[in-house]
Coordinates of C-alpha atoms and ligand atoms in Angstrom, one line a residue:
M1 CA 15.7 33.5 15.6
T2 CA 13.6 32.1 18.4
H3 CA 12.4 28.5 17.9
K4 CA 9.0 27.0 18.8
W5 CA 8.8 23.9 21.0
W6 CA 7.4 21.8 18.2
Q7 CA 10.6 22.5 16.1
N8 CA 12.6 20.5 18.7
A9 CA 10.0 17.8 19.1
V10 CA 9.8 14.2 17.9
V11 CA 6.2 12.8 17.6
Y12 CA 5.2 9.2 18.2
Q13 CA 2.0 8.1 16.4
V14 CA -0.3 5.7 18.2
Y15 CA -3.0 3.9 16.2
P16 CA -5.2 3.2 19.3
M17 CA -7.0 0.2 17.8
S18 CA -3.7 -1.7 17.4
F19 CA -1.5 -0.5 20.2
Q20 CA -2.4 -2.2 23.5
D21 CA -5.6 -3.9 24.6
S22 CA -6.3 -3.7 28.4
N23 CA -9.6 -5.5 28.8
N24 CA -9.1 -8.5 26.5
D25 CA -11.8 -7.6 23.9
G26 CA -9.1 -7.7 21.2
I27 CA -9.2 -4.0 20.6
G28 CA -6.5 -1.5 21.7
D29 CA -7.8 1.1 24.1
L30 CA -6.9 4.2 26.2
P31 CA -6.0 2.4 29.4
G32 CA -3.7 0.3 27.3
I33 CA -1.9 3.4 26.0
T34 CA -1.6 4.8 29.5
K35 CA 0.1 1.5 30.5
R36 CA 2.7 2.0 27.7
L37 CA 3.6 5.6 28.3
D38 CA 6.8 4.6 30.0
Y39 CA 7.9 2.8 26.8
I40 CA 7.1 5.8 24.6
H41 CA 8.9 8.1 27.0
Q42 CA 11.9 5.7 27.0
L43 CA 12.2 6.1 23.3
G44 CA 12.5 9.8 23.8
A45 CA 9.4 11.1 22.1
D46 CA 8.1 14.5 23.1
V47 CA 4.6 14.3 21.6
I48 CA 2.0 11.6 21.1
W49 CA -0.4 11.8 18.1
L50 CA -3.5 9.7 18.6
N51 CA -5.5 8.6 15.6
P52 CA -9.2 9.3 16.1
I53 CA -10.7 8.0 19.4
Y54 CA -14.1 9.7 19.1
K55 CA -17.5 8.0 18.9
S56 CA -17.7 6.4 15.4
P57 CA -19.3 3.5 13.5
N58 CA -15.7 2.8 12.4
K59 CA -16.6 2.5 8.7
D60 CA -13.1 4.0 8.1
N61 CA -11.6 3.1 11.5
G62 CA -12.6 6.3 13.2
Y63 CA -12.2 8.8 10.4
D64 CA -16.0 8.9 10.4
I65 CA -16.9 10.8 13.5
A66 CA -20.4 10.6 14.9
D67 CA -19.8 12.7 18.1
Y68 CA -16.7 14.9 18.4
R69 CA -17.1 15.3 22.2
A70 CA -17.5 11.6 23.1
I71 CA -14.9 8.8 23.3
N72 CA -15.7 5.7 21.3
P73 CA -16.7 3.1 24.0
E74 CA -14.4 0.5 22.4
Y75 CA -11.5 2.7 23.5
G76 CA -12.9 3.6 27.0
T77 CA -14.5 6.6 28.7
M78 CA -13.8 10.3 28.8
K79 CA -12.4 9.6 32.3
D80 CA -9.9 7.1 30.7
F81 CA -9.0 9.9 28.3
D82 CA -8.5 12.4 31.1
T83 CA -6.3 9.9 32.9
L84 CA -4.2 9.3 29.7
L85 CA -3.8 13.1 29.1
A86 CA -2.7 13.7 32.7
A87 CA -0.3 10.8 32.6
T88 CA 1.1 12.0 29.3
H89 CA 1.7 15.4 30.8
K90 CA 3.2 13.9 33.9
H91 CA 5.8 12.2 31.7
G92 CA 6.6 15.6 30.3
M93 CA 5.1 14.7 26.9
K94 CA 2.3 16.4 24.9
L95 CA -0.8 15.0 23.2
L96 CA -2.2 15.7 19.8
M97 CA -5.7 14.7 18.8
D98 CA -6.7 13.8 15.2
L99 CA -9.2 16.4 14.0
V100 CA -11.3 15.1 11.1
V101 CA -13.4 18.1 10.0
N102 CA -13.5 17.8 6.2
H103 CA -16.3 15.3 6.8
T104 CA -18.2 13.6 9.6
S105 CA -19.8 10.2 9.9
D106 CA -23.3 9.9 8.2
Q107 CA -24.4 8.9 11.7
H108 CA -23.6 12.3 13.1
E109 CA -26.7 14.1 14.3
W110 CA -25.9 17.0 11.9
F111 CA -26.1 14.7 8.9
Q112 CA -29.1 12.8 10.2
E113 CA -30.9 16.2 10.3
S114 CA -29.5 17.6 7.1
K115 CA -30.6 14.7 5.0
K116 CA -34.3 15.1 6.2
S117 CA -35.1 18.4 4.4
K118 CA -33.8 21.5 2.7
D119 CA -35.0 23.9 5.4
N120 CA -33.8 22.7 8.8
K121 CA -30.9 24.0 11.0
Y122 CA -28.4 21.6 9.5
S123 CA -29.7 21.5 5.9
D124 CA -26.7 23.6 4.7
F125 CA -24.1 21.8 6.9
Y126 CA -23.2 19.5 4.0
I127 CA -22.8 19.7 0.2
W128 CA -26.1 18.9 -1.5
R129 CA -26.8 19.2 -5.2
D130 CA -29.7 18.4 -7.5
P131 CA -29.3 15.6 -10.0
V132 CA -28.1 16.7 -13.4
D133 CA -30.0 14.9 -16.2
G134 CA -31.0 12.4 -13.6
H135 CA -27.4 11.7 -12.7
E136 CA -24.6 12.7 -10.2
P137 CA -23.8 16.5 -10.3
N138 CA -20.3 15.9 -11.6
N139 CA -17.7 13.2 -12.4
W140 CA -15.8 13.2 -9.1
R141 CA -14.7 9.8 -7.7
E142 CA -14.4 9.0 -4.0
A143 CA -11.1 7.7 -2.5
F144 CA -12.5 4.3 -1.8
S145 CA -13.9 3.4 -5.2
G146 CA -17.1 4.7 -6.8
S147 CA -18.8 8.1 -7.3
A148 CA -18.2 10.8 -4.8
W149 CA -22.0 11.4 -4.7
T150 CA -24.8 9.5 -3.1
Y151 CA -28.5 10.2 -3.7
V152 CA -30.9 10.6 -0.8
P153 CA -34.6 10.1 -2.0
E154 CA -36.1 11.8 1.1
R155 CA -34.3 15.0 0.1
G156 CA -34.3 14.4 -3.7
Q157 CA -30.6 15.4 -3.9
Y158 CA -27.1 14.0 -3.9
Y159 CA -24.5 14.7 -1.2
L160 CA -20.8 14.9 -1.7
H161 CA -18.4 12.5 0.0
L162 CA -14.7 12.6 -1.2
F163 CA -14.3 9.4 0.9
A164 CA -16.9 6.7 1.8
P165 CA -20.6 7.4 1.6
G166 CA -20.5 7.2 5.4
Q167 CA -18.2 10.2 5.4
P168 CA -20.3 13.2 4.0
D169 CA -18.2 16.3 3.4
L170 CA -19.0 19.3 5.6
N171 CA -19.9 22.6 3.8
W172 CA -17.1 24.9 4.9
E173 CA -18.7 27.7 2.9
N174 CA -21.3 27.9 5.7
P175 CA -20.0 30.1 8.5
E176 CA -22.0 28.1 11.0
V177 CA -20.0 25.0 10.1
R178 CA -16.8 26.8 10.7
Q179 CA -18.0 28.0 14.1
A180 CA -19.2 24.5 15.0
V181 CA -15.7 23.2 14.2
F182 CA -14.0 26.0 16.2
D183 CA -16.2 25.1 19.2
I184 CA -15.0 21.4 18.9
E185 CA -11.4 22.6 18.9
R186 CA -11.9 24.8 22.0
F187 CA -13.6 21.8 23.8
W188 CA -10.4 19.7 23.4
L189 CA -7.9 22.6 23.8
D190 CA -9.7 23.7 27.1
K191 CA -9.2 20.1 28.3
G192 CA -5.5 20.6 27.9
V193 CA -4.8 18.9 24.6
D194 CA -1.6 20.2 23.0
G195 CA -2.7 20.5 19.4
F196 CA -4.2 18.7 16.4
R197 CA -3.2 16.7 13.4
M198 CA -5.8 17.9 10.8
D199 CA -7.1 15.2 8.5
V200 CA -7.1 16.2 4.8
I201 CA -7.5 19.8 5.8
N202 CA -6.5 21.1 2.4
L203 CA -9.7 19.6 0.9
I204 CA -12.1 21.7 3.0
S205 CA -12.4 24.5 0.3
K206 CA -14.0 23.1 -2.8
P207 CA -13.4 24.5 -6.3
A208 CA -16.2 27.1 -7.1
G209 CA -19.1 25.5 -9.0
L210 CA -17.8 22.0 -8.4
P211 CA -16.8 21.5 -12.0
D212 CA -15.9 18.1 -13.6
V213 CA -12.4 16.8 -13.2
A214 CA -10.5 17.0 -16.5
G215 CA -9.3 13.8 -18.1
V216 CA -10.0 10.4 -16.5
P217 CA -11.8 10.9 -13.2
T218 CA -10.2 8.7 -10.5
A219 CA -9.8 8.9 -6.7
G220 CA -6.4 10.4 -7.2
T221 CA -7.2 12.9 -9.9
T222 CA -10.3 14.0 -7.9
L223 CA -8.3 14.6 -4.7
D224 CA -5.6 16.5 -6.6
F225 CA -8.3 18.6 -8.3
V226 CA -10.1 19.5 -5.1
A227 CA -6.9 20.0 -3.0
D228 CA -5.8 23.6 -2.0
G229 CA -9.1 25.2 -3.0
P230 CA -9.8 29.0 -3.4
R231 CA -10.8 29.8 0.3
L232 CA -8.4 27.4 2.1
N233 CA -6.1 30.2 3.3
E234 CA -9.0 32.2 4.5
F235 CA -10.5 29.3 6.4
L236 CA -7.2 28.4 8.1
H237 CA -6.5 32.0 8.9
Q238 CA -9.9 32.4 10.5
M239 CA -9.3 29.1 12.5
N240 CA -5.9 30.4 13.7
D241 CA -7.2 33.9 14.5
E242 CA -10.3 32.7 16.4
V243 CA -9.0 29.6 18.1
L244 CA -5.4 28.3 17.6
S245 CA -3.6 31.6 18.3
H246 CA -5.2 31.7 21.8
Y247 CA -3.4 28.5 22.8
D248 CA 0.2 27.3 22.9
V249 CA -0.5 24.4 20.5
M250 CA 1.1 22.4 17.7
T251 CA -0.8 21.9 14.5
V252 CA 0.0 19.7 11.5
G253 CA -2.1 19.7 8.4
E254 CA -2.4 16.5 6.3
M255 CA -2.3 17.9 2.8
P256 CA -2.5 15.2 0.0
G257 CA -1.5 16.8 -3.3
S258 CA 0.0 20.0 -1.8
T259 CA 3.2 21.4 -3.2
P260 CA 6.0 23.2 -1.2
E261 CA 4.7 26.5 -2.5
D262 CA 1.2 25.7 -1.2
A263 CA 2.6 24.6 2.1
I264 CA 4.5 27.8 2.6
K265 CA 1.2 29.6 2.3
Y266 CA -0.4 27.5 5.1
T267 CA 2.6 26.8 7.3
G268 CA 4.9 29.7 6.7
L269 CA 6.6 30.7 10.0
E270 CA 4.7 33.9 9.9
S271 CA 1.6 32.5 8.1
N272 CA -0.5 32.4 11.3
E273 CA -2.3 29.3 10.0
L274 CA -0.8 25.9 10.7
N275 CA 2.7 24.9 12.0
M276 CA 3.6 22.2 9.5
V277 CA 2.3 19.9 6.8
F278 CA 2.2 16.2 6.0
Q279 CA 3.1 16.2 2.3
F280 CA 2.7 13.1 0.1
Q281 CA 5.3 13.4 -2.7
H282 CA 7.6 10.8 -1.3
V283 CA 4.9 8.3 -0.4
N284 CA 3.3 8.6 -3.8
L285 CA 6.4 7.6 -5.8
S286 CA 6.4 5.0 -8.6
P287 CA 2.7 5.5 -9.4
N288 CA 1.2 2.9 -11.7
P289 CA 1.5 3.9 -15.4
D290 CA -2.3 3.3 -15.6
V291 CA -3.9 6.3 -14.0
R292 CA -6.9 4.2 -12.9
L293 CA -4.5 2.2 -10.7
G294 CA -2.9 5.3 -9.0
K295 CA -0.8 4.3 -6.0
W296 CA -1.3 0.6 -6.6
N297 CA 2.0 -0.8 -7.8
D298 CA 4.7 -3.4 -6.9
Q299 CA 7.7 -1.3 -7.9
P300 CA 10.5 -0.5 -5.5
V301 CA 11.1 3.2 -4.9
K302 CA 14.0 4.6 -7.1
L303 CA 16.5 6.5 -4.9
P304 CA 16.9 9.5 -7.3
E305 CA 13.2 10.0 -7.3
L306 CA 13.0 9.7 -3.5
K307 CA 15.8 12.4 -3.2
V308 CA 13.8 14.7 -5.6
A309 CA 10.7 14.3 -3.4
L310 CA 12.4 14.9 0.0
N311 CA 15.1 17.3 -1.1
R312 CA 12.6 19.6 -2.9
W313 CA 10.7 20.0 0.4
Q314 CA 13.9 20.5 2.5
K315 CA 15.1 23.3 0.2
A316 CA 11.7 24.9 -0.4
L317 CA 10.7 25.3 3.2
D318 CA 14.2 26.1 4.6
G319 CA 13.8 29.3 6.6
K320 CA 10.2 29.8 5.2
G321 CA 8.1 27.0 6.7
W322 CA 8.4 23.7 8.6
N323 CA 8.4 20.1 7.4
S324 CA 7.0 17.1 9.1
L325 CA 9.3 14.1 8.5
Y326 CA 7.8 10.7 8.1
W327 CA 8.3 7.3 6.4
N328 CA 5.0 5.8 7.3
N329 CA 1.8 6.1 9.2
H330 CA -1.6 4.2 9.4
D331 CA -2.2 4.9 5.7
Q332 CA 1.2 3.7 4.4
P333 CA 3.0 0.4 4.1
R334 CA 5.8 -0.2 6.7
A335 CA 8.9 1.9 6.1
V336 CA 11.5 -0.9 5.9
S337 CA 9.4 -2.9 3.4
R338 CA 8.5 0.1 1.2
F339 CA 11.7 2.1 1.2
S340 CA 14.4 -0.5 1.9
N341 CA 14.7 -4.2 2.5
D342 CA 12.8 -6.3 5.1
D343 CA 14.7 -9.5 4.3
P344 CA 15.8 -10.8 7.7
K345 CA 19.4 -10.7 6.5
Y346 CA 19.2 -6.9 6.1
R347 CA 16.1 -5.7 8.0
V348 CA 17.7 -4.3 11.2
R349 CA 20.5 -2.4 9.4
A350 CA 18.1 -1.2 6.7
A351 CA 15.6 0.1 9.3
K352 CA 18.3 2.0 11.1
M353 CA 19.6 3.4 7.9
L354 CA 16.1 4.8 7.1
G355 CA 15.8 6.3 10.6
T356 CA 19.1 8.1 10.2
T357 CA 18.4 9.3 6.7
L358 CA 15.1 11.0 7.8
H359 CA 15.9 12.1 11.3
M360 CA 18.9 14.1 10.3
M361 CA 16.8 16.3 8.1
Q362 CA 15.2 19.7 9.0
G363 CA 11.7 19.3 10.4
T364 CA 9.7 17.5 13.0
P365 CA 10.1 13.7 12.8
Y366 CA 7.1 11.3 13.3
V367 CA 7.7 7.7 14.4
Y368 CA 4.8 5.4 13.6
E369 CA 4.2 2.7 16.2
G370 CA 6.5 -0.3 15.5
E371 CA 8.7 1.6 13.1
E372 CA 11.2 1.9 16.0
L373 CA 11.3 -2.0 15.9
G374 CA 11.7 -2.3 12.2
M375 CA 8.2 -3.9 11.9
T376 CA 7.5 -5.1 8.4
N377 CA 4.6 -5.4 5.9
G378 CA 2.3 -8.3 6.4
H379 CA 3.1 -9.8 3.0
F380 CA -0.5 -10.8 2.6
T381 CA -1.4 -13.3 -0.2
S382 CA -5.2 -13.5 -0.1
I383 CA -7.9 -10.8 -0.2
D384 CA -9.4 -12.4 2.9
Q385 CA -6.5 -11.1 4.9
Y386 CA -7.5 -7.5 4.3
E387 CA -9.9 -5.4 6.5
D388 CA -9.4 -1.9 5.2
L389 CA -12.3 -0.7 3.1
E390 CA -9.8 1.0 0.7
S391 CA -8.2 -2.4 0.0
I392 CA -11.4 -4.4 -0.2
N393 CA -13.2 -1.9 -2.4
I394 CA -10.4 -1.4 -4.9
Y395 CA -10.1 -5.2 -5.3
Q396 CA -13.8 -5.5 -5.8
E397 CA -13.9 -2.7 -8.3
L398 CA -10.9 -3.4 -10.5
V399 CA -10.7 -7.2 -10.3
E400 CA -14.3 -8.4 -9.7
Q401 CA -16.5 -5.6 -11.2
D402 CA -14.4 -4.1 -14.0
K403 CA -12.2 -7.2 -14.6
M404 CA -9.5 -4.6 -15.4
I405 CA -6.7 -6.5 -13.7
D406 CA -6.3 -10.1 -12.6
G407 CA -6.5 -11.1 -8.9
P408 CA -2.9 -12.3 -8.4
T409 CA -1.5 -9.0 -9.9
M410 CA -3.8 -6.8 -7.7
L411 CA -2.8 -8.9 -4.7
K412 CA 0.8 -8.1 -5.4
Y413 CA 0.0 -4.4 -5.5
L414 CA -2.1 -4.6 -2.3
A415 CA 0.7 -6.5 -0.5
N416 CA 3.1 -3.7 -1.4
M417 CA 1.0 -0.6 -0.8
S418 CA -2.1 -1.3 1.4
R419 CA -2.9 0.5 4.6
D420 CA -3.5 -2.9 6.3
N421 CA 0.3 -3.4 6.4
A422 CA 0.4 -0.6 9.1
R423 CA -2.5 -1.8 11.1
T424 CA -1.4 -5.2 12.3
P425 CA -1.2 -4.9 16.1
M426 CA 1.9 -3.7 18.0
Q427 CA 4.4 -6.4 18.7
W428 CA 5.3 -6.2 22.5
D429 CA 6.7 -9.7 23.1
A430 CA 6.9 -13.2 21.7
S431 CA 4.0 -14.5 23.8
Q432 CA 0.6 -15.2 22.3
N433 CA -0.7 -12.3 20.2
A434 CA 2.6 -10.5 21.0
G435 CA 1.2 -9.3 24.4
F436 CA -1.2 -7.0 22.5
T437 CA -4.2 -8.8 23.8
K438 CA -5.3 -11.9 25.8
G439 CA -8.5 -11.9 23.7
T440 CA -8.9 -12.5 20.0
P441 CA -7.2 -9.6 18.2
W442 CA -9.5 -7.4 16.0
Y443 CA -6.9 -7.9 13.3
A444 CA -4.4 -10.7 12.9
L445 CA -0.8 -10.1 14.0
N446 CA 2.1 -10.2 11.7
P447 CA 3.5 -13.7 12.5
N448 CA 7.0 -12.3 12.7
Y449 CA 6.2 -10.9 16.1
K450 CA 8.1 -13.9 17.5
E451 CA 11.3 -12.4 16.1
I452 CA 10.4 -8.6 16.1
N453 CA 9.0 -7.3 19.4
V454 CA 9.7 -4.7 22.1
E455 CA 10.8 -7.2 24.8
D456 CA 13.6 -8.5 22.6
A457 CA 14.5 -5.1 21.3
L458 CA 15.0 -3.7 24.8
K459 CA 17.4 -6.5 25.6
D460 CA 19.5 -5.9 22.4
K461 CA 21.7 -2.9 22.4
E462 CA 22.0 -3.2 18.7
S463 CA 18.3 -3.1 18.1
V464 CA 16.5 -0.6 15.9
F465 CA 14.8 0.8 19.1
Y466 CA 18.1 2.0 20.6
H467 CA 19.2 3.4 17.3
Y468 CA 16.0 5.5 17.1
Q469 CA 16.5 6.4 20.8
K470 CA 19.9 7.8 19.9
L471 CA 18.7 9.6 16.8
I472 CA 16.1 11.4 19.0
Q473 CA 18.7 12.2 21.7
L474 CA 21.0 13.6 19.0
R475 CA 18.2 15.8 17.7
H476 CA 17.5 17.1 21.2
Q477 CA 21.1 17.9 21.8
T478 CA 22.3 19.2 18.4
D479 CA 21.3 22.5 16.9
V480 CA 22.7 21.8 13.5
I481 CA 20.2 18.9 13.2
K482 CA 17.3 20.9 14.4
Y483 CA 17.9 24.2 12.6
G484 CA 20.6 23.7 10.0
T485 CA 20.1 24.6 6.3
F486 CA 20.0 21.6 3.9
E487 CA 22.6 21.0 1.1
E488 CA 21.8 18.1 -1.3
L489 CA 24.7 16.1 -2.6
D490 CA 24.7 14.2 -5.9
P491 CA 20.9 13.9 -6.4
K492 CA 21.4 11.5 -9.4
D493 CA 23.4 9.0 -7.3
D494 CA 21.1 5.9 -7.3
Q495 CA 23.0 4.1 -4.5
V496 CA 23.8 6.6 -1.8
Y497 CA 21.7 9.3 -0.2
A498 CA 24.1 12.0 1.0
Y499 CA 23.4 15.5 2.2
R500 CA 24.9 18.2 4.5
R501 CA 23.4 20.4 7.1
H502 CA 25.0 23.8 8.1
Y503 CA 24.4 25.9 11.2
E504 CA 26.5 28.4 13.1
G505 CA 29.8 27.1 11.7
K506 CA 29.0 23.5 12.2
T507 CA 28.4 21.0 9.4
L508 CA 26.7 17.6 9.4
L509 CA 27.4 15.0 6.7
V510 CA 24.8 12.3 6.4
M511 CA 25.6 9.3 4.1
S512 CA 23.2 6.3 3.6
N513 CA 23.8 3.4 1.3
F514 CA 20.4 2.3 0.0
T515 CA 21.8 -0.9 -1.6
D516 CA 23.0 -4.4 -0.6
Q517 CA 26.3 -3.7 -2.4
T518 CA 29.5 -2.3 -0.9
V519 CA 30.3 1.1 -2.5
T520 CA 32.8 4.0 -1.9
R521 CA 31.9 7.7 -1.6
D522 CA 34.3 10.4 -0.6
Y523 CA 32.8 13.6 1.0
D524 CA 35.9 14.5 3.0
Q525 CA 34.5 12.4 5.9
Q526 CA 38.1 11.8 7.0
K527 CA 38.3 15.5 8.0
A528 CA 35.3 15.3 10.3
A529 CA 35.7 16.1 14.0
E530 CA 33.6 13.1 15.1
M531 CA 31.1 10.5 13.9
L532 CA 27.8 11.0 15.7
I533 CA 26.0 7.8 14.8
S534 CA 26.4 4.7 12.6
N535 CA 24.5 1.5 11.9
Y536 CA 27.8 -0.4 11.9
D537 CA 30.2 -0.7 14.8
D538 CA 33.3 0.6 13.0
D539 CA 34.0 3.3 10.4
Q540 CA 35.6 2.2 7.1
G541 CA 36.0 5.8 5.8
T542 CA 35.0 6.1 2.2
T543 CA 33.7 2.5 2.1
L544 CA 30.0 2.1 2.6
R545 CA 28.8 -1.5 3.3
P546 CA 25.3 -2.8 2.5
Y547 CA 22.7 -0.3 4.0
E548 CA 25.5 1.4 5.9
S549 CA 24.4 4.9 7.2
K550 CA 26.5 7.3 9.2
V551 CA 26.6 10.9 10.3
Y552 CA 29.7 13.0 10.8
L553 CA 30.0 16.4 12.5
F554 CA 32.5 18.9 11.2
A555 CA 33.2 21.6 13.7
Ligands
TEU601 O1 -6.1 10.1 4.6 C1 -6.3 10.9 3.5 C2 -5.6 10.5 2.2 O2 -5.5 11.2 1.3 C3 -5.0 9.1 2.0 O3 -4.1 8.8 3.1 C4 -6.1 8.2 1.8 O4 -6.6 7.8 3.0 C5 -5.6 7.0 1.0 O5 -4.7 6.3 1.8 C6 -5.1 7.3 -0.3 O6 -4.8 6.1 -1.0 C7 -6.8 10.6 5.7 C8 -6.6 9.6 6.9 O7 -5.2 9.5 7.2 C9 -7.1 8.3 6.4 O8 -6.9 7.2 7.3 C10 -8.6 8.4 6.1 O9 -9.1 7.2 5.5 C11 -8.9 9.6 5.2 O10 -8.2 10.7 5.4 C12 -10.4 10.0 5.3 O11 -10.6 10.6 6.6
CA602 CA1 -9.8 -3.2 24.6

């Protein structure tokens, strides 16, 4: 079977605002990224995914786009972008843009026109509905607290926003909207961009008639209800047919709420829609028992549940679709804090263990900036330390407005799960502001940058960085890692994550101890031809020390 370049690739995700400032205004920017391409290339990444860099009022840090063909001045100019793209290609790497087309900013000219009247060129570009009995058209809740509807007196109607009021949903039922999106895609693809990460792309087709959500309407139940709507396949097929299929590009659809069965419809190897999907099952584990609290919890992830989440997708897409593999991104807490142990005593070993566990699976791995250092959550203790509207709004709604939960408990949940954890600036060295900026950083750094930073990591051959570099090298060199089938082992085992991969007579055995205990497990590792990688410097056979992770190749 021929393979596509993106099936061999490893992606490095850059959150531009927090990556590298070059003009000392405290905000990361495009020239800063260009300066750091050597570092990303040294890690071994093949592709860079940039979070949105378009003109935006930044109500949701760029996921509210006001002009799809202009660079946000905070990040630089279109010339800076062209320089970054050319330099990325010169390094032999590719560049993905973040395409946010389920919604725009309310500052986009389309919306500014649409809200004026019911009979102008853009009136039908968004989802407007009359009040029902003087109220919102249905019970949908938006992702960042509150109703998913906002009333506009000048039009006498409500408009839908599954996210903030500053993020009105586009009306994909309107063929002119689809063509406008396709034109935006061509603009960037004709500039030489190598593909797109598509923001909440499985929300673009809404359930016919926009009926109420059953049960308790929350942000989570609304997203789940809207996800994977009736015309999604049709829209994605048309996008592929009219645009994507005319370029050699990589596309990954962010699909909250999708199941493997859904994903195969959109990313099947012959589906002619998208190449792969970001699924959410493993990042939504241990949900709060109270449905109104959704993802907000302070519970550690249980290994058997993690295995169900990841193994299900490995088995379901094997030979039928393609997985993206990720532990974290700009919306998730830091991997080593969420899925393992960021206590300084264990952090490095645990971070390496997580890297091995994920990177030996079938799919395209995504490394989020700083994950390759073992960067940790911010362990915030006060609501004043948060800047993300999701964090601030949920605290205001549940603690201050509804008095449903006390402040200290909500702060524990936020410390464990907030997106802010991922947005503290990249830690380059132990100098002031970790070398991120000589100005005042837009967001405070994690104070542990003095111990966790690139400069120290590159001097330490035992660092998480060099472990990730080796994982990426192994993927590039080893077909059984890239293409092998997946065999789960002992899914109920709540200490060790073990699985095998098989390809053309070769077998990989991956064993990861997720605990701080020493355990024993025998999967015939003694008969292996060689050990490919370990986070310890010796091999004690069936003994697995705390957070020990190792990979054997059986010829
Ligand atoms: O996220 C969509 C999404 O469903 C969740 O990640 C959501 O943001 C939240 O974290 C659930 O608790 C995408 C982007 O990745 C995110 O940054 C944007 O805020 C969101 O869409 C709206 O564009
Ligand atoms: Ca800057």
